[in-house]
């Protein structure tokens, strides 16, 4: 792992491979034009942050990246989104396989009405990632540990996941997502219900995930974006106003609107 | 006449509403804010009282008075013909009433005509009396409450209490009716068991069902009231019905909620619900005339002997009848599973089938179980289809190709048969009570199951 980290550091952010590339993406909810002509490349081994005021389309764009918008009848996506160079909206692509590669943690925690254990074991089981029960136990424990919730639930793995507190549910959903070992992890405000300690632990997890995966995170906290991400995109009214290195964007924004937003002059 | 009274009571109640409201406004010279309750509450309080008192008086007075009248007339009959039998006296009385109302009586004679005159006289008194009393009562109640209105009068709290009271009375009526029915079932059942000298096991486990064979000698033969064949028949038909209804209903529900396009759903769901609206008689003759002969023909073609009335035919058709209950209810509960759960599963790369089997169905399970148990109680209590298609002979068999009979069929036979109702009532009520216990048990189990899963899931 240290090797990889060193390799990343050597290569520098700019030299990394493009993992997901989007060109001219438009999204409509019936007549509502929610995403307008967005082109944006998500790099491998990088944490990309989406920031922007509420309702500007961050979640919508995030959901496009693993075709979760397919489940919304009125939603229409145009433009190209490529994962490792292949169009994910092509007819031949099976969204099921795509989502196994591009995992997502939703804005609202949605644990299944199953035990905590079964919630985490769900993904590995359906994808046949584990050989036996012992393997599964290990994956579940590891995922829960990495999502910083193991200590809270280790004595009640059999009790329902829906019985946890909001913040615990959020971490359970993170554990559930990383248990399937996706190549890209999309996280929609993963820390919105967490206390500072749990937030710090999740940020640590995100940083650690970077060594193997590409992570996209939506957040309303500038500090969080600045802490965990290498790239930041600022969304405003369905457009990407500015996209670039996090450091540059926060210290030296090109656009007036970005500057106003990060300095808190509008929301 | 009575409708005139009802109208008047409503009118006065309306008047008191307006008057009460006006008085409340007047009492504070238009400064509403200083009123304890809004003016319409004052109006409502007064008008509710007028309405309640008026209606109650109308009901009570006219019923009581009518009883009194009957007594007076009966007295007159007995005076005129002291040694008349009770039944004849009642006949005379009802004839006299018919004549008084201008209808045709079974017979006319002097006694009946004089009685008729008397009847129409006191009937007129009764009508006028109850109308006047009830309208006066309404006015009195309205005026009395209207006088109470002033700034500090707690009209809102009082009228809310009044409404609560009315609602409670309605609830109590429903509950009392239930209790009454259950009690009458229990008493008739006890009477029946008393007649067979408390050999209840002969009823539950006996295999010969011919309860009326001894009625001419006025005895119930405890050896001939074995209802086991009925229970077995009911059970078998229910099982067949559920084998048909549960898979089809459930799969239809899954298709409708998760696979059908909105357009298909739009017409498919009402179609299914129409199936639920078909009267069971129609299913009954469908079973008897179409399905049963077909099954028999098919059975014979492969060398099986099938009775023309078979448990299979009745069960299959009953299953078809139950499909919409199960599919419609299950569809509702499956739809109620939040989209976010499905999204969660899809987001982990699950297929639609995996999502439905492992996330949606478990989440909807309590509702599905109760839908199924509801279907079972319908199957157990269903009458028309089995009367027509399952047969009447009480033979104990486990072969679905033979004719069987069910509890409900035998109740129908007992009550609609030639035997006097009071004699046939014992076995019929006892069967009814057994049925009631089974259905109650099923409902209790359904509730338990639902609660257990609730605890696990919420
Ligand atoms: N399921 C939907 N159906 C219709 N319109 C939707 C749906 N989801 C989002 N929208 C619309 O798309 C626009 C963008 O919404 P989106 O959820 O992407 O915002 P967001 O940036 O994630 O906001 P927040 O920070 O509050 O989560 C909004 O105008 C919203 O009304
Ligand atoms: Mg959002």
XYZ file of C-alpha atoms and ligand atoms in Angstrom:
757
model
C 0.000 0.000 0.000
C 2.795 2.358 0.822
C 4.241 1.568 -2.553
C 1.037 2.611 -4.289
C 0.811 5.791 -2.289
C 4.343 6.621 -3.173
C 3.577 5.886 -6.796
C 0.648 8.262 -6.726
C 2.675 10.958 -5.114
C 5.336 10.519 -7.745
C 2.940 10.610 -10.640
C 1.188 13.678 -9.351
C -2.498 14.295 -9.701
C -2.373 15.503 -13.257
C -0.773 12.348 -14.618
C -3.392 9.888 -13.412
C -5.629 7.862 -15.704
C -9.129 9.032 -16.367
C -11.590 6.617 -14.744
C -14.897 8.151 -15.711
C -15.185 10.666 -18.452
C -18.338 12.598 -19.179
C -18.982 14.764 -22.197
C -21.916 17.082 -22.741
C -24.217 15.398 -20.245
C -27.748 16.751 -19.952
C -30.335 15.403 -17.533
C -34.031 16.163 -17.614
C -36.682 15.312 -15.051
C -39.676 15.562 -17.359
C -39.382 19.251 -18.333
C -36.967 20.199 -15.591
C -33.511 20.587 -17.079
C -31.506 19.515 -14.040
C -28.002 19.060 -15.524
C -26.821 21.295 -18.322
C -24.030 20.257 -20.634
C -21.644 18.915 -18.020
C -18.242 17.603 -19.099
C -16.008 16.370 -16.345
C -13.345 13.693 -15.924
C -13.070 11.676 -12.738
C -9.534 10.408 -12.254
C -8.426 7.069 -10.925
C -6.949 6.928 -7.414
C -8.392 10.323 -6.711
C -11.038 11.762 -4.450
C -13.268 14.134 -6.374
C -15.588 16.430 -4.448
C -18.820 17.903 -5.801
C -19.858 21.065 -4.016
C -22.585 23.553 -4.672
C -25.824 24.965 -3.301
C -28.777 22.728 -2.559
C -30.771 21.638 -5.601
C -27.988 22.409 -8.079
C -27.879 18.831 -9.367
C -24.955 17.233 -7.501
C -26.908 14.111 -6.578
C -28.444 13.946 -10.026
C -25.070 13.964 -11.727
C -23.645 11.491 -9.233
C -26.505 9.096 -9.912
C -25.797 9.324 -13.643
C -22.362 7.847 -13.108
C -23.757 4.406 -12.281
C -27.104 4.727 -14.046
C -29.123 4.924 -10.859
C -31.318 7.402 -12.700
C -32.643 4.472 -14.724
C -34.988 3.729 -11.850
C -36.681 7.115 -12.151
C -39.282 6.943 -14.916
C -39.319 10.626 -15.781
C -35.553 10.999 -15.865
C -33.779 11.302 -19.238
C -29.997 11.392 -19.661
C -28.215 12.476 -22.853
C -24.531 12.892 -23.629
C -21.663 10.456 -23.150
C -20.350 8.953 -19.956
C -17.404 6.594 -20.356
C -16.040 4.231 -17.736
C -12.528 3.112 -18.669
C -13.301 4.323 -22.174
C -16.562 2.411 -22.611
C -19.892 4.158 -22.911
C -21.950 3.133 -19.891
C -25.205 4.153 -21.548
C -24.565 1.890 -24.530
C -27.255 -0.703 -25.253
C -24.848 -3.560 -24.644
C -24.018 -2.462 -21.094
C -25.806 -4.232 -18.275
C -26.492 -1.672 -15.527
C -26.274 -4.470 -12.978
C -22.647 -5.161 -13.823
C -21.930 -1.464 -14.038
C -23.240 -0.876 -10.531
C -21.148 -3.694 -9.185
C -18.131 -1.717 -10.429
C -19.442 1.731 -9.495
C -20.921 1.569 -6.009
C -23.014 4.270 -4.414
C -23.868 5.488 -0.936
C -27.091 7.466 -0.998
C -27.826 10.829 0.552
C -30.518 9.288 2.745
C -29.425 6.167 4.639
C -31.468 3.212 3.428
C -30.525 0.065 5.341
C -32.448 -3.028 4.313
C -34.968 -4.435 6.788
C -32.500 -7.206 7.577
C -29.960 -7.806 10.293
C -26.856 -5.632 10.391
C -24.815 -8.632 9.322
C -27.073 -9.416 6.361
C -27.031 -5.796 5.276
C -23.280 -5.898 4.848
C -23.225 -9.472 3.557
C -25.803 -8.676 0.872
C -23.401 -7.473 -1.804
C -20.657 -10.085 -1.331
C -23.317 -12.817 -1.378
C -25.032 -11.780 -4.587
C -21.741 -11.265 -6.365
C -20.273 -14.498 -5.053
C -17.238 -12.685 -3.682
C -16.813 -15.081 -0.790
C -16.163 -18.790 -0.691
C -17.597 -19.699 2.681
C -19.112 -18.427 5.891
C -15.758 -17.700 7.492
C -14.779 -15.584 4.504
C -18.062 -13.743 4.689
C -17.651 -13.120 8.409
C -14.276 -11.632 7.678
C -15.535 -9.371 4.908
C -18.401 -8.172 7.088
C -16.152 -7.411 10.030
C -13.578 -5.684 7.879
C -16.171 -3.535 6.156
C -17.800 -2.554 9.418
C -14.420 -1.735 10.915
C -13.449 0.422 7.979
C -16.765 2.259 8.157
C -15.976 3.013 11.821
C -19.046 1.296 13.182
C -17.739 -2.118 14.219
C -17.361 -1.254 17.883
C -20.924 -0.023 18.101
C -22.543 -3.045 16.473
C -20.235 -5.989 17.059
C -22.453 -7.305 19.871
C -25.675 -7.027 17.924
C -24.951 -8.090 14.398
C -28.256 -9.974 14.382
C -30.451 -7.030 15.265
C -32.124 -5.137 12.417
C -30.158 -2.472 10.603
C -33.210 -0.269 10.617
C -32.992 -0.086 14.416
C -29.770 1.913 14.342
C -29.522 5.668 14.778
C -29.398 7.883 11.691
C -25.626 8.295 11.812
C -25.085 4.605 12.475
C -27.311 3.765 9.531
C -25.246 6.065 7.355
C -22.062 4.250 8.298
C -23.789 0.890 7.859
C -24.639 1.923 4.299
C -21.009 2.878 3.735
C -19.897 -0.513 5.059
C -22.437 -2.169 2.785
C -21.082 -0.323 -0.228
C -17.405 -1.028 0.388
C -18.107 -4.704 1.101
C -18.816 -5.226 -2.602
C -15.359 -3.855 -3.476
C -16.327 -1.486 -6.300
C -13.756 0.265 -8.507
C -15.442 3.607 -8.074
C -17.349 4.654 -4.996
C -19.914 7.441 -5.233
C -20.782 8.945 -1.859
C -23.625 11.409 -1.535
C -23.085 13.454 1.619
C -21.765 10.455 3.551
C -21.091 12.438 6.703
C -24.231 14.575 6.866
C -25.474 12.866 10.028
C -22.151 12.075 11.679
C -20.457 13.527 14.720
C -16.944 14.990 14.326
C -15.223 11.816 15.457
C -17.106 9.537 13.071
C -16.639 12.127 10.342
C -12.901 12.061 10.851
C -12.934 8.266 10.684
C -14.933 8.269 7.445
C -12.604 10.834 5.940
C -9.733 8.587 6.865
C -11.532 5.734 5.137
C -12.060 7.826 2.015
C -8.409 8.698 1.895
C -7.483 5.068 2.340
C -9.913 3.961 -0.391
C -8.095 6.235 -2.787
C -5.167 3.877 -2.993
C -7.337 1.257 -4.707
C -10.344 3.092 -6.014
C -11.610 6.298 -7.338
C -13.973 8.118 -4.965
C -16.534 10.805 -5.721
C -18.022 12.590 -2.752
C -20.796 15.144 -2.562
C -20.494 17.429 0.418
C -21.832 20.658 1.795
C -18.778 21.181 3.943
C -16.014 23.206 2.276
C -13.591 22.072 4.951
C -14.371 18.470 4.218
C -13.921 18.969 0.493
C -10.630 20.703 1.142
C -9.478 17.988 3.562
C -10.276 14.842 1.601
C -10.360 15.686 -2.081
C -7.717 16.274 -4.708
C -10.176 17.522 -7.317
C -13.263 19.655 -6.763
C -16.159 20.531 -9.021
C -18.415 23.433 -8.186
C -21.997 22.970 -9.416
C -24.382 25.838 -9.803
C -27.902 25.663 -11.276
C -27.147 22.443 -13.113
C -23.851 23.577 -14.601
C -20.290 22.879 -13.584
C -18.969 26.366 -13.042
C -15.468 25.358 -12.170
C -13.556 22.100 -11.953
C -9.959 21.764 -10.966
C -7.416 20.894 -8.311
C -8.920 21.338 -4.893
C -6.090 23.541 -3.696
C -6.362 25.876 -6.627
C -10.114 26.029 -6.500
C -10.220 26.963 -2.870
C -7.307 29.332 -2.793
C -7.575 30.891 -6.184
C -10.984 30.412 -7.827
C -11.361 31.602 -11.374
C -15.067 32.266 -11.319
C -16.744 34.949 -9.272
C -19.600 32.554 -8.340
C -17.169 29.979 -6.986
C -15.480 32.589 -4.913
C -18.783 33.844 -3.548
C -19.863 30.322 -2.688
C -16.697 29.187 -0.936
C -16.463 32.362 1.027
C -20.070 31.930 2.082
C -21.517 34.919 0.324
C -24.368 32.934 -1.135
C -25.829 29.503 -0.652
C -95.539 12.343 9.343
C -92.376 11.121 10.971
C -90.317 12.527 8.131
C -91.981 15.853 8.784
C -90.745 15.635 12.362
C -87.233 14.790 11.227
C -87.304 17.735 8.869
C -88.521 20.060 11.583
C -85.838 18.899 13.954
C -83.155 19.529 11.349
C -84.626 22.913 10.579
C -84.717 23.940 14.217
C -81.181 22.708 14.667
C -80.117 24.908 11.769
C -81.970 27.853 13.234
C -80.250 27.347 16.572
C -76.910 27.199 14.813
C -77.477 30.580 13.215
C -79.033 32.050 16.331
C -76.249 30.766 18.558
C -73.595 32.161 16.293
C -75.308 35.504 16.094
C -75.767 35.652 19.835
C -72.122 34.882 20.437
C -71.082 37.646 18.089
C -73.513 40.015 19.697
C -72.403 39.150 23.228
C -69.011 40.721 22.554
C -70.168 43.389 20.115
C -68.099 41.929 17.321
C -64.821 41.749 19.256
C -64.242 38.091 18.352
C -60.886 37.829 20.011
C -62.409 38.146 23.476
C -64.719 35.174 22.907
C -63.585 31.955 24.518
C -64.755 29.935 21.518
C -65.280 30.963 17.934
C -68.924 31.929 17.192
C -69.564 28.861 15.033
C -68.746 26.628 18.005
C -71.438 28.367 20.028
C -73.871 27.812 17.184
C -72.794 24.222 16.824
C -73.160 23.435 20.503
C -76.714 24.668 20.578
C -77.646 23.045 17.297
C -76.122 19.691 18.233
C -78.154 19.553 21.412
C -81.352 20.400 19.578
C -80.662 17.711 17.014
C -79.690 15.022 19.501
C -82.565 15.610 21.892
C -85.084 15.821 19.066
C -83.963 12.633 17.365
C -83.648 10.640 20.555
C -87.086 11.712 21.733
C -88.598 10.836 18.377
C -87.088 7.378 18.468
C -87.787 6.559 22.090
C -91.268 8.036 22.321
C -92.536 6.463 19.133
C -91.164 3.034 19.986
C -92.400 3.021 23.566
C -95.766 4.408 22.575
C -96.155 1.755 19.897
C -95.559 -0.947 22.478
C -98.152 0.608 24.764
C -100.636 0.700 21.900
C -100.095 -2.969 21.171
C -100.817 -3.760 24.771
C -104.012 -1.732 24.769
C -105.219 -3.443 21.620
C -104.304 -6.879 22.916
C -106.286 -6.077 26.047
C -109.240 -5.181 23.851
C -108.983 -8.457 21.950
C -108.866 -10.478 25.143
C -111.829 -8.551 26.551
C -113.893 -9.273 23.467
C -112.927 -12.922 23.184
C -111.552 -14.148 26.509
C -110.728 -17.704 25.451
C -108.919 -16.983 22.206
C -105.504 -18.617 21.785
C -102.389 -16.458 21.806
C -101.559 -17.057 18.169
C -105.101 -16.295 17.057
C -105.119 -13.150 19.136
C -101.969 -11.969 17.406
C -103.491 -12.769 14.046
C -106.583 -10.726 14.865
C -104.378 -7.898 15.970
C -102.274 -7.841 12.824
C -105.433 -8.042 10.688
C -106.919 -5.103 12.551
C -103.779 -3.093 11.942
C -103.826 -3.942 8.253
C -107.413 -2.780 7.968
C -106.568 0.394 9.849
C -103.841 1.143 7.333
C -106.114 0.356 4.398
C -104.350 -2.898 3.522
C -105.952 -6.256 2.939
C -106.461 -8.523 5.930
C -106.723 -12.310 5.966
C -110.266 -12.063 7.225
C -112.741 -9.362 8.207
C -115.335 -9.538 10.937
C -116.975 -7.292 13.499
C -114.251 -7.660 16.089
C -111.561 -6.828 13.579
C -113.386 -3.751 12.287
C -113.979 -2.257 15.719
C -110.411 -3.022 16.635
C -109.257 -1.400 13.440
C -111.062 1.797 14.350
C -109.510 1.794 17.763
C -106.116 1.037 16.288
C -106.218 3.858 13.797
C -107.319 6.236 16.541
C -104.533 5.445 18.946
C -102.008 5.123 16.142
C -102.877 8.675 15.145
C -102.403 9.779 18.734
C -99.045 8.085 18.794
C -97.826 9.790 15.643
C -98.950 13.244 16.628
C -97.777 12.743 20.161
C -94.276 11.646 19.286
C -93.868 14.304 16.620
C -94.973 17.082 18.946
C -92.955 15.828 21.877
C -89.779 15.470 19.843
C -90.058 18.885 18.192
C -90.804 20.507 21.534
C -87.845 18.681 23.016
C -85.549 19.941 20.282
C -86.766 23.508 20.742
C -86.418 23.259 24.502
C -82.848 21.919 24.283
C -81.921 24.537 21.730
C -83.343 27.412 23.737
C -81.780 26.194 26.944
C -78.310 25.984 25.403
C -78.809 29.210 23.494
C -79.419 31.005 26.784
C -76.054 29.814 28.128
C -74.085 31.537 25.386
C -71.917 34.391 26.567
C -68.342 35.480 26.230
C -66.764 32.950 28.561
C -68.934 29.960 27.693
C -66.659 27.057 26.761
C -68.634 26.085 23.693
C -65.695 24.556 21.841
C -64.732 22.164 24.598
C -68.334 21.233 25.227
C -69.260 20.600 21.637
C -66.105 18.543 21.181
C -67.109 16.488 24.184
C -70.564 16.067 22.752
C -69.180 14.880 19.424
C -66.829 12.499 21.218
C -69.835 11.125 23.036
C -71.750 10.525 19.812
C -68.758 8.796 18.232
C -68.350 6.642 21.303
C -71.995 5.590 21.214
C -71.573 4.494 17.598
C -68.519 2.456 18.524
C -70.380 0.904 21.420
C -73.283 -0.068 19.180
C -70.910 -1.868 16.831
C -69.179 -3.629 19.689
C -72.408 -4.603 21.407
C -73.757 -6.074 18.190
C -70.677 -8.209 17.859
C -70.908 -9.328 21.440
C -74.595 -10.100 20.999
C -73.973 -12.272 17.970
C -71.146 -14.122 19.647
C -73.210 -14.679 22.771
C -76.138 -16.068 20.816
C -73.742 -18.381 18.989
C -72.311 -19.545 22.271
C -75.697 -20.144 23.902
C -77.060 -22.093 20.968
C -73.869 -24.109 20.883
C -74.153 -24.896 24.572
C -77.786 -25.901 24.106
C -76.760 -28.210 21.315
C -74.035 -29.839 23.354
C -76.509 -30.209 26.167
C -78.789 -32.123 23.794
C -76.042 -34.559 22.941
C -75.133 -34.814 26.634
C -71.819 -32.996 26.365
C -70.245 -35.602 24.144
C -68.510 -32.826 22.241
C -65.869 -35.144 20.896
C -68.581 -36.923 18.954
C -69.282 -33.638 17.214
C -65.673 -32.776 16.513
C -64.376 -36.207 15.604
C -67.435 -38.271 14.697
C -67.610 -39.335 11.096
C -71.348 -39.698 10.548
C -73.122 -36.479 9.777
C -76.878 -36.809 9.715
C -78.008 -34.499 12.497
C -81.695 -34.444 11.619
C -82.219 -38.173 11.320
C -83.818 -38.392 14.755
C -85.885 -35.214 14.794
C -89.200 -36.944 14.292
C -88.743 -38.680 17.588
C -87.600 -35.369 19.040
C -84.066 -36.511 19.848
C -80.634 -35.676 18.577
C -78.564 -38.769 18.100
C -75.089 -38.023 19.398
C -73.652 -40.663 17.080
C -74.962 -38.914 14.015
C -73.649 -35.410 14.553
C -70.027 -36.171 13.679
C -68.831 -33.135 11.766
C -65.370 -34.420 10.895
C -66.249 -34.974 7.205
C -67.338 -31.346 7.034
C -64.145 -30.101 8.579
C -62.046 -32.263 6.317
C -64.004 -31.096 3.286
C -63.630 -27.443 4.248
C -59.954 -27.925 4.902
C -59.348 -29.701 1.617
C -61.161 -27.120 -0.468
C -59.366 -24.310 1.332
C -56.008 -25.915 0.667
C -56.806 -26.385 -3.021
C -58.001 -22.796 -3.251
C -54.841 -21.466 -1.643
C -52.629 -23.613 -3.866
C -54.272 -21.869 -6.790
C -54.590 -18.386 -5.346
C -51.354 -17.735 -3.452
C -48.812 -18.240 -6.230
C -50.916 -16.651 -8.935
C -52.000 -13.750 -6.755
C -48.532 -13.091 -5.422
C -46.825 -13.310 -8.782
C -49.452 -11.090 -10.330
C -48.804 -8.561 -7.579
C -45.059 -8.680 -8.143
C -45.548 -8.262 -11.865
C -47.887 -5.342 -11.378
C -45.762 -3.497 -8.873
C -42.263 -4.055 -10.201
C -42.390 -5.105 -13.837
C -45.489 -3.722 -15.477
C -45.164 -0.387 -17.227
C -47.343 2.352 -15.756
C -49.668 2.010 -18.726
C -50.220 -1.707 -18.244
C -50.664 -1.166 -14.546
C -53.294 1.449 -15.222
C -55.696 -1.005 -16.774
C -54.477 -4.311 -15.306
C -55.088 -3.418 -11.695
C -58.729 -2.362 -12.180
C -59.272 -5.524 -14.211
C -58.059 -7.631 -11.319
C -60.266 -5.708 -8.981
C -63.275 -6.370 -11.173
C -62.580 -10.049 -10.626
C -63.098 -9.349 -6.938
C -66.437 -7.739 -7.679
C -67.980 -10.744 -9.414
C -70.718 -12.146 -7.163
C -69.840 -15.535 -5.737
C -73.014 -17.077 -7.165
C -71.575 -16.471 -10.600
C -68.396 -18.249 -9.622
C -70.598 -20.993 -8.197
C -72.390 -21.860 -11.364
C -69.220 -21.325 -13.332
C -67.713 -24.043 -11.151
C -70.704 -26.341 -11.373
C -71.505 -25.936 -15.045
C -68.156 -25.313 -16.692
C -65.257 -26.412 -14.552
C -66.619 -29.554 -12.895
C -67.679 -31.279 -16.160
C -64.384 -30.317 -17.730
C -62.411 -31.821 -14.863
C -64.525 -34.939 -15.003
C -64.042 -35.258 -18.746
C -60.336 -34.766 -18.424
C -60.109 -37.249 -15.537
C -61.984 -39.874 -17.493
C -59.807 -39.395 -20.523
C -56.798 -40.372 -18.445
C -58.666 -43.147 -16.700
C -59.583 -41.547 -13.376
C -63.063 -41.612 -12.013
C -64.094 -38.119 -11.023
C -67.381 -37.273 -9.339
C -69.457 -34.685 -11.158
C -69.273 -32.541 -8.070
C -65.714 -32.565 -6.853
C -63.643 -30.820 -4.238
C -61.150 -30.032 -6.962
C -63.603 -28.068 -9.091
C -64.895 -26.075 -6.138
C -61.407 -25.460 -4.791
C -59.972 -24.290 -8.096
C -62.801 -21.875 -8.727
C -62.627 -20.620 -5.165
C -58.919 -20.072 -5.690
C -59.689 -17.974 -8.747
C -62.120 -15.988 -6.675
C -59.473 -15.302 -4.043
C -56.697 -14.287 -6.476
C -57.710 -10.624 -6.607
C -57.795 -10.320 -2.816
C -54.286 -11.594 -2.507
C -52.907 -9.792 -5.547
C -54.527 -6.476 -4.812
C -53.506 -6.386 -1.154
C -50.015 -7.699 -1.858
C -49.594 -5.184 -4.647
C -50.428 -2.425 -2.211
C -47.913 -3.589 0.393
C -45.214 -4.234 -2.206
C -45.746 -0.762 -3.571
C -45.466 0.627 -0.082
C -41.887 -0.647 0.181
C -39.933 2.565 -0.318
C -38.094 3.081 -3.600
C -34.983 3.940 -1.593
C -34.704 0.297 -0.486
C -34.852 -0.898 -4.069
C -32.307 1.765 -5.032
C -30.049 0.591 -2.242
C -30.121 -2.899 -3.637
C -29.673 -1.859 -7.267
C -26.842 0.398 -6.163
C -24.989 -2.644 -4.879
C -25.282 -4.258 -8.284
C -28.209 -6.516 -7.520
C -30.504 -7.636 -10.313
C -34.204 -6.985 -10.283
C -34.943 -10.566 -9.267
C -32.457 -10.449 -6.391
C -33.842 -7.140 -5.266
C -37.400 -8.407 -5.221
C -36.620 -11.715 -3.576
C -34.183 -10.491 -0.970
C -35.255 -6.942 -0.211
C -38.761 -6.153 -1.392
C -40.551 -9.359 -0.451
C -39.043 -9.633 3.046
C -39.955 -6.022 3.679
C -43.502 -6.620 2.470
C -43.849 -10.005 4.160
C -46.098 -8.996 7.067
C -48.578 -7.492 4.664
C -48.413 -10.483 2.357
C -48.958 -12.909 5.208
C -52.001 -11.046 6.364
C -53.301 -10.922 2.795
C -52.945 -14.689 2.569
C -54.639 -15.281 5.902
C -57.441 -12.999 4.825
C -57.758 -15.161 1.738
C -57.898 -18.267 3.919
C -60.679 -16.861 6.064
C -62.619 -16.052 2.938
C -62.111 -19.550 1.623
C -63.229 -21.104 4.896
C -66.342 -18.968 5.051
C -67.216 -19.097 1.350
C -70.619 -20.656 0.739
C -72.082 -20.181 -2.711
C -69.368 -21.896 -4.715
C -69.280 -24.965 -2.522
C -73.048 -25.240 -2.325
C -73.158 -25.504 -6.089
C -69.950 -27.288 -6.906
C -68.715 -29.371 -4.002
C -71.672 -31.596 -3.199
C -73.813 -32.217 -0.176
C -73.035 -35.738 0.907
C -70.938 -35.846 4.027
C -68.405 -38.472 3.119
C -65.041 -38.523 4.728
C -62.380 -38.622 2.050
C -58.985 -37.240 1.251
C -59.471 -37.625 -2.476
C -60.038 -34.252 -4.130
C -61.751 -35.926 -7.046
C -64.705 -37.009 -4.920
C -67.603 -34.948 -3.743
C -67.146 -33.453 -0.302
C -69.215 -31.098 1.747
C -68.218 -28.153 3.858
C -69.313 -26.534 7.064
C -70.990 -23.669 5.277
C -72.878 -25.957 2.901
C -74.300 -27.915 5.815
C -75.389 -24.751 7.580
C -77.258 -23.733 4.455
C -78.854 -27.166 4.170
C -79.931 -27.123 7.806
C -81.436 -23.664 7.763
C -83.098 -23.833 4.343
C -84.310 -27.418 4.752
C -87.856 -28.495 5.625
C -87.119 -29.014 9.263
C -88.355 -26.332 11.594
C -85.733 -23.712 12.129
C -85.628 -24.076 15.892
C -84.740 -27.754 15.626
C -82.136 -27.286 12.945
C -80.676 -24.271 14.695
C -78.653 -26.281 17.224
C -76.324 -28.051 14.813
C -76.261 -25.040 12.496
C -75.254 -22.620 15.230
C -72.656 -25.036 16.498
C -71.118 -25.310 13.049
C -71.261 -21.540 12.768
C -69.539 -21.157 16.089
C -66.783 -23.547 15.040
C -66.297 -21.574 11.847
C -66.181 -18.377 13.849
C -63.512 -19.788 16.156
C -61.367 -20.876 13.215
C -61.607 -17.507 11.481
C -60.912 -15.701 14.721
C -57.901 -17.909 15.302
C -56.594 -17.140 11.830
C -56.969 -13.432 12.389
C -55.167 -13.638 15.705
C -52.329 -15.563 14.103
C -52.174 -13.029 11.274
C -51.877 -10.198 13.775
C -49.192 -12.065 15.720
C -47.174 -12.740 12.590
C -47.426 -9.173 11.460
C -46.366 -7.886 14.842
C -43.431 -10.266 15.052
C -42.054 -9.092 11.723
C -42.767 -5.480 12.574
C -40.538 -5.799 15.599
C -37.853 -7.265 13.457
C -38.008 -4.719 10.680
C -38.963 -1.276 11.882
N -36.611 12.197 -8.520
C -36.738 13.446 -9.016
N -37.813 13.780 -9.744
C -37.939 15.044 -10.240
N -37.060 16.021 -10.045
C -35.954 15.740 -9.325
C -35.741 14.442 -8.769
N -34.569 14.458 -8.092
C -34.095 15.705 -8.220
N -34.905 16.479 -8.961
C -34.680 17.888 -9.342
O -33.395 17.998 -9.879
C -32.754 19.150 -9.373
C -31.421 18.763 -8.769
O -31.640 17.930 -7.660
P -30.473 17.175 -6.894
O -31.078 16.197 -5.962
O -29.511 16.653 -7.864
O -29.835 18.375 -6.072
P -28.582 18.350 -5.076
O -27.551 19.225 -5.655
O -28.204 16.970 -4.748
O -29.172 19.064 -3.800
P -28.880 18.761 -2.241
O -27.599 19.367 -1.929
O -30.001 19.433 -1.552
O -28.894 17.280 -2.084
C -33.699 19.796 -8.400
O -34.309 20.899 -9.044
C -34.718 18.757 -8.106
O -35.980 19.347 -7.973
Mg -28.305 15.741 -3.088
